[in-house]
Amino acid sequence: MASVSGGANSLWLTEWLTTALDLRPGMRVLDLGCGRASSSIFLHREFGVQVWATDLWFSVSENIQRIRDAGVEDGVFPIHADARSLPFAAEFFDAIVSIDSFCYYGTDDLYLNYLARFVKTGGQVGIAGAGLVREIEGSVPEHLREWWTQDLWCLHSAAWWRRHWERTGIMDIDLADTMPDGWQLWLDWHKVVAPDNETEIKALEADRGNYLGYVRVVGRREGQATLADQIVSLPAHYTKKPLLRG
């Protein structure tokens, strides 16, 4: 409870995601959108990997205290950074994970091209979080309308994420699936951490996994893929010219 940073239980999702990852002691792992770093602590304690616990919204000063209290200061390193402006060298990481945060930035058609440069060729990228069992075609279903807000259009199905990654040619997809009865875990946890959020609870109870659930996707950086250059600035050179001809 002290490590809650969103509507999902990050440890449940991390445990589910890591069953599909090949993590070994000493690997360098980026935990992107780590929140209060409980997933990062879990990764280090369970797999012996070094973790860069990176988040934009939560305090690194708070996270380092939590990391020290867990006794993992030598293997978990808190970083304050935007997912679109990461301070890491190319191919620095052996793997990248993102727990219940990737949908906030990863739906961008160009984002995977940006992110993939930070993982070694053949390295895994894995995401897990809230999503859809199937895409919503047309208008939002009646039983979800009271809860649904414009920011929820970032939620997608595992099949959607598979297509989103596959078409780039950057990733070889290992799996893309939906957690069995994930909606029930979503509901159970929400009743604990946000019992006053009756709108979301009612939506989950009415939906019963018809649309809402947890999804995960795991892929590996394809060795032959060519990543487009990331333009971060253009040379500034001004030459005075007449404004009008003649």
CSV table of C-alpha atoms in Angstrom, one decimal:
chain,number,residue,atom,x,y,z
A,1,MET,CA,0.0,0.0,0.0
A,2,ALA,CA,2.9,2.4,0.8
A,3,SER,CA,4.2,1.9,-2.8
A,4,VAL,CA,1.0,2.6,-4.6
A,5,SER,CA,1.6,4.9,-7.6
A,6,GLY,CA,-1.5,4.2,-9.8
A,7,GLY,CA,-4.7,2.2,-10.2
A,8,ALA,CA,-2.9,-1.1,-10.8
A,9,ASN,CA,-1.0,-3.3,-8.4
A,10,SER,CA,2.5,-2.9,-9.9
A,11,LEU,CA,3.9,-6.1,-8.2
A,12,TRP,CA,1.1,-8.3,-9.7
A,13,LEU,CA,1.8,-6.9,-13.1
A,14,THR,CA,5.6,-7.2,-12.8
A,15,GLU,CA,5.4,-10.8,-11.7
A,16,TRP,CA,3.1,-11.6,-14.6
A,17,LEU,CA,5.3,-9.8,-17.1
A,18,THR,CA,8.6,-11.4,-15.9
A,19,THR,CA,7.3,-14.9,-16.5
A,20,ALA,CA,7.8,-14.0,-20.2
A,21,LEU,CA,11.2,-12.3,-19.8
A,22,ASP,CA,14.7,-13.8,-19.8
A,23,LEU,CA,16.3,-11.9,-16.9
A,24,ARG,CA,19.6,-12.9,-15.5
A,25,PRO,CA,21.8,-11.6,-12.7
A,26,GLY,CA,23.9,-8.6,-13.6
A,27,MET,CA,21.7,-7.4,-16.5
A,28,ARG,CA,21.0,-3.7,-16.9
A,29,VAL,CA,17.3,-3.1,-16.9
A,30,LEU,CA,15.3,0.1,-17.6
A,31,ASP,CA,12.1,0.3,-15.5
A,32,LEU,CA,10.3,3.0,-17.5
A,33,GLY,CA,7.5,4.8,-15.6
A,34,CYS,CA,8.4,3.0,-12.4
A,35,GLY,CA,6.2,5.2,-10.1
A,36,ARG,CA,7.3,4.7,-6.5
A,37,ALA,CA,9.9,2.1,-7.7
A,38,SER,CA,8.3,-1.0,-6.1
A,39,SER,CA,8.6,-2.8,-9.4
A,40,SER,CA,12.3,-1.9,-9.6
A,41,ILE,CA,13.0,-3.2,-6.1
A,42,PHE,CA,11.1,-6.4,-7.0
A,43,LEU,CA,13.2,-6.9,-10.2
A,44,HIS,CA,16.5,-6.5,-8.4
A,45,ARG,CA,15.5,-8.7,-5.4
A,46,GLU,CA,14.0,-11.5,-7.5
A,47,PHE,CA,16.4,-11.6,-10.5
A,48,GLY,CA,19.6,-9.9,-9.4
A,49,VAL,CA,19.5,-7.4,-12.2
A,50,GLN,CA,20.6,-3.7,-12.0
A,51,VAL,CA,17.6,-1.4,-12.4
A,52,TRP,CA,17.4,2.2,-13.5
A,53,ALA,CA,14.1,3.2,-11.9
A,54,THR,CA,13.0,6.0,-14.2
A,55,ASP,CA,9.9,8.2,-13.7
A,56,LEU,CA,8.7,11.7,-14.5
A,57,TRP,CA,5.9,12.2,-11.9
A,58,PHE,CA,7.3,10.7,-8.7
A,59,SER,CA,10.2,12.1,-6.6
A,60,VAL,CA,13.6,10.5,-7.0
A,61,SER,CA,14.4,11.7,-3.5
A,62,GLU,CA,11.5,9.8,-2.1
A,63,ASN,CA,12.3,6.7,-4.2
A,64,ILE,CA,15.9,6.6,-3.1
A,65,GLN,CA,14.7,6.5,0.5
A,66,ARG,CA,12.4,3.6,-0.3
A,67,ILE,CA,15.2,1.8,-2.2
A,68,ARG,CA,17.6,2.3,0.8
A,69,ASP,CA,14.9,0.9,3.2
A,70,ALA,CA,14.6,-2.1,1.0
A,71,GLY,CA,18.4,-2.6,1.2
A,72,VAL,CA,18.9,-2.5,-2.6
A,73,GLU,CA,20.8,0.8,-3.0
A,74,ASP,CA,23.6,-1.0,-4.8
A,75,GLY,CA,21.3,-2.3,-7.5
A,76,VAL,CA,18.4,0.2,-8.0
A,77,PHE,CA,19.1,3.7,-9.2
A,78,PRO,CA,16.3,6.3,-9.3
A,79,ILE,CA,16.2,8.6,-12.3
A,80,HIS,CA,14.0,11.6,-13.0
A,81,ALA,CA,13.3,11.8,-16.7
A,82,ASP,CA,10.6,12.1,-19.3
A,83,ALA,CA,10.0,8.9,-21.4
A,84,ARG,CA,10.6,11.0,-24.5
A,85,SER,CA,13.9,12.5,-23.3
A,86,LEU,CA,15.9,9.7,-21.7
A,87,PRO,CA,19.4,10.4,-20.5
A,88,PHE,CA,21.0,7.1,-21.5
A,89,ALA,CA,23.5,5.9,-24.0
A,90,ALA,CA,22.5,3.8,-27.0
A,91,GLU,CA,22.3,0.1,-26.3
A,92,PHE,CA,23.0,0.6,-22.6
A,93,PHE,CA,20.3,-1.8,-21.4
A,94,ASP,CA,19.9,-5.5,-21.7
A,95,ALA,CA,16.1,-5.2,-21.3
A,96,ILE,CA,13.4,-2.6,-20.9
A,97,VAL,CA,10.2,-3.0,-18.9
A,98,SER,CA,7.2,-0.7,-18.4
A,99,ILE,CA,4.5,-1.4,-15.9
A,100,ASP,CA,1.1,0.3,-16.4
A,101,SER,CA,2.6,3.4,-18.0
A,102,PHE,CA,3.5,2.7,-21.6
A,103,CYS,CA,0.1,3.6,-22.9
A,104,TYR,CA,0.6,7.2,-21.9
A,105,TYR,CA,3.4,7.7,-24.5
A,106,GLY,CA,3.9,4.4,-26.4
A,107,THR,CA,0.9,4.8,-28.7
A,108,ASP,CA,2.9,7.4,-30.7
A,109,ASP,CA,3.8,5.8,-34.0
A,110,LEU,CA,7.4,7.1,-33.7
A,111,TYR,CA,8.0,6.1,-30.1
A,112,LEU,CA,9.3,2.6,-30.5
A,113,ASN,CA,11.9,3.8,-32.9
A,114,TYR,CA,13.1,6.2,-30.2
A,115,LEU,CA,13.0,3.7,-27.3
A,116,ALA,CA,14.6,0.7,-29.1
A,117,ARG,CA,17.9,2.5,-29.4
A,118,PHE,CA,18.5,2.2,-25.7
A,119,VAL,CA,18.3,-1.7,-25.7
A,120,LYS,CA,20.9,-4.0,-27.1
A,121,THR,CA,20.2,-5.9,-30.3
A,122,GLY,CA,18.2,-9.0,-29.2
A,123,GLY,CA,17.3,-7.4,-25.9
A,124,GLN,CA,13.7,-7.7,-24.7
A,125,VAL,CA,11.2,-4.9,-24.3
A,126,GLY,CA,8.2,-5.8,-22.2
A,127,ILE,CA,5.1,-3.9,-21.2
A,128,ALA,CA,2.1,-4.8,-18.9
A,129,GLY,CA,-0.8,-2.8,-17.8
A,130,ALA,CA,-4.4,-1.8,-18.1
A,131,GLY,CA,-5.9,-2.2,-21.5
A,132,LEU,CA,-8.7,-3.6,-23.6
A,133,VAL,CA,-9.6,-7.3,-24.2
A,134,ARG,CA,-10.9,-6.1,-27.6
A,135,GLU,CA,-10.9,-2.8,-29.4
A,136,ILE,CA,-13.9,-0.5,-29.1
A,137,GLU,CA,-15.4,-0.1,-32.5
A,138,GLY,CA,-17.6,3.0,-32.8
A,139,SER,CA,-19.0,4.7,-29.7
A,140,VAL,CA,-18.1,3.8,-26.2
A,141,PRO,CA,-20.4,1.1,-24.8
A,142,GLU,CA,-23.2,2.3,-22.6
A,143,HIS,CA,-22.0,0.7,-19.4
A,144,LEU,CA,-18.6,2.4,-19.7
A,145,ARG,CA,-19.7,5.9,-20.7
A,146,GLU,CA,-20.0,7.4,-17.2
A,147,TRP,CA,-16.4,6.4,-16.4
A,148,TRP,CA,-14.8,6.9,-19.9
A,149,THR,CA,-12.8,10.1,-20.4
A,150,GLN,CA,-10.8,11.3,-23.4
A,151,ASP,CA,-7.5,10.2,-21.9
A,152,LEU,CA,-8.7,6.6,-21.8
A,153,TRP,CA,-8.5,6.3,-25.6
A,154,CYS,CA,-4.8,5.4,-25.0
A,155,LEU,CA,-6.0,1.9,-23.8
A,156,HIS,CA,-5.7,-0.8,-26.4
A,157,SER,CA,-5.8,-4.5,-26.8
A,158,ALA,CA,-2.9,-6.9,-27.0
A,159,ALA,CA,-3.7,-7.5,-30.7
A,160,TRP,CA,-3.5,-3.7,-31.3
A,161,TRP,CA,-0.1,-3.5,-29.6
A,162,ARG,CA,1.2,-6.4,-31.6
A,163,ARG,CA,0.3,-4.7,-34.8
A,164,HIS,CA,1.6,-1.4,-33.6
A,165,TRP,CA,5.1,-2.9,-32.9
A,166,GLU,CA,5.2,-5.5,-35.7
A,167,ARG,CA,4.6,-3.1,-38.6
A,168,THR,CA,7.8,-1.1,-37.6
A,169,GLY,CA,10.0,-4.1,-38.3
A,170,ILE,CA,11.9,-3.0,-35.1
A,171,MET,CA,10.7,-5.8,-32.9
A,172,ASP,CA,10.3,-9.6,-33.1
A,173,ILE,CA,7.2,-10.2,-31.0
A,174,ASP,CA,7.5,-13.0,-28.4
A,175,LEU,CA,3.9,-12.7,-27.1
A,176,ALA,CA,1.0,-10.4,-26.9
A,177,ASP,CA,-1.8,-11.6,-24.6
A,178,THR,CA,-4.5,-10.7,-22.0
A,179,MET,CA,-4.4,-11.8,-18.4
A,180,PRO,CA,-7.1,-14.4,-17.6
A,181,ASP,CA,-9.7,-12.7,-15.4
A,182,GLY,CA,-7.5,-9.6,-15.3
A,183,TRP,CA,-10.6,-7.4,-14.8
A,184,GLN,CA,-11.3,-9.2,-11.5
A,185,LEU,CA,-7.8,-8.3,-10.2
A,186,TRP,CA,-8.3,-4.8,-11.4
A,187,LEU,CA,-11.6,-4.6,-9.5
A,188,ASP,CA,-10.2,-6.3,-6.3
A,189,TRP,CA,-7.3,-3.9,-6.1
A,190,HIS,CA,-9.3,-0.8,-6.9
A,191,LYS,CA,-11.7,-1.6,-4.0
A,192,VAL,CA,-8.6,-1.6,-1.7
A,193,VAL,CA,-6.8,1.5,-3.0
A,194,ALA,CA,-9.7,3.7,-4.2
A,195,PRO,CA,-12.9,2.4,-2.6
A,196,ASP,CA,-14.5,5.8,-3.1
A,197,ASN,CA,-14.1,5.7,-6.9
A,198,GLU,CA,-17.5,4.2,-7.4
A,199,THR,CA,-17.6,5.2,-11.1
A,200,GLU,CA,-14.7,3.0,-12.0
A,201,ILE,CA,-15.8,0.2,-9.7
A,202,LYS,CA,-19.3,0.2,-11.3
A,203,ALA,CA,-17.8,0.2,-14.8
A,204,LEU,CA,-15.6,-2.9,-14.0
A,205,GLU,CA,-18.5,-4.7,-12.3
A,206,ALA,CA,-20.8,-4.1,-15.3
A,207,ASP,CA,-18.1,-4.9,-17.9
A,208,ARG,CA,-16.9,-8.2,-16.3
A,209,GLY,CA,-14.0,-8.5,-18.7
A,210,ASN,CA,-15.9,-7.8,-21.9
A,211,TYR,CA,-13.7,-4.9,-22.7
A,212,LEU,CA,-11.5,-4.1,-19.7
A,213,GLY,CA,-8.5,-6.1,-18.6
A,214,TYR,CA,-4.7,-6.3,-18.3
A,215,VAL,CA,-2.5,-6.8,-21.4
A,216,ARG,CA,1.2,-7.5,-21.9
A,217,VAL,CA,3.5,-7.5,-24.9
A,218,VAL,CA,7.1,-8.7,-25.1
A,219,GLY,CA,9.4,-8.4,-28.1
A,220,ARG,CA,13.1,-8.4,-28.9
A,221,ARG,CA,15.0,-5.8,-30.8
A,222,GLU,CA,15.5,-7.1,-34.3
A,223,GLY,CA,19.1,-7.2,-35.3
A,224,GLN,CA,18.6,-6.1,-38.9
A,225,ALA,CA,16.3,-3.2,-38.2
A,226,THR,CA,17.5,0.2,-39.1
A,227,LEU,CA,16.5,2.9,-36.6
A,228,ALA,CA,15.8,6.4,-38.0
A,229,ASP,CA,18.1,9.1,-36.6
A,230,GLN,CA,16.7,10.9,-33.6
A,231,ILE,CA,16.8,14.6,-34.4
A,232,VAL,CA,17.3,16.6,-31.1
A,233,SER,CA,18.4,19.9,-32.6
A,234,LEU,CA,19.3,21.6,-35.8
A,235,PRO,CA,22.4,23.9,-36.4
A,236,ALA,CA,21.5,27.5,-35.9
A,237,HIS,CA,22.9,29.7,-38.6
A,238,TYR,CA,21.2,32.9,-39.6
A,239,THR,CA,22.1,34.7,-42.8
A,240,LYS,CA,20.3,38.1,-43.2
A,241,LYS,CA,18.3,38.2,-46.5
A,242,PRO,CA,15.9,40.8,-48.0
A,243,LEU,CA,12.4,40.2,-46.9
A,244,LEU,CA,10.9,41.1,-50.3
A,245,ARG,CA,12.1,40.6,-53.8
A,246,GLY,CA,13.0,43.5,-56.1
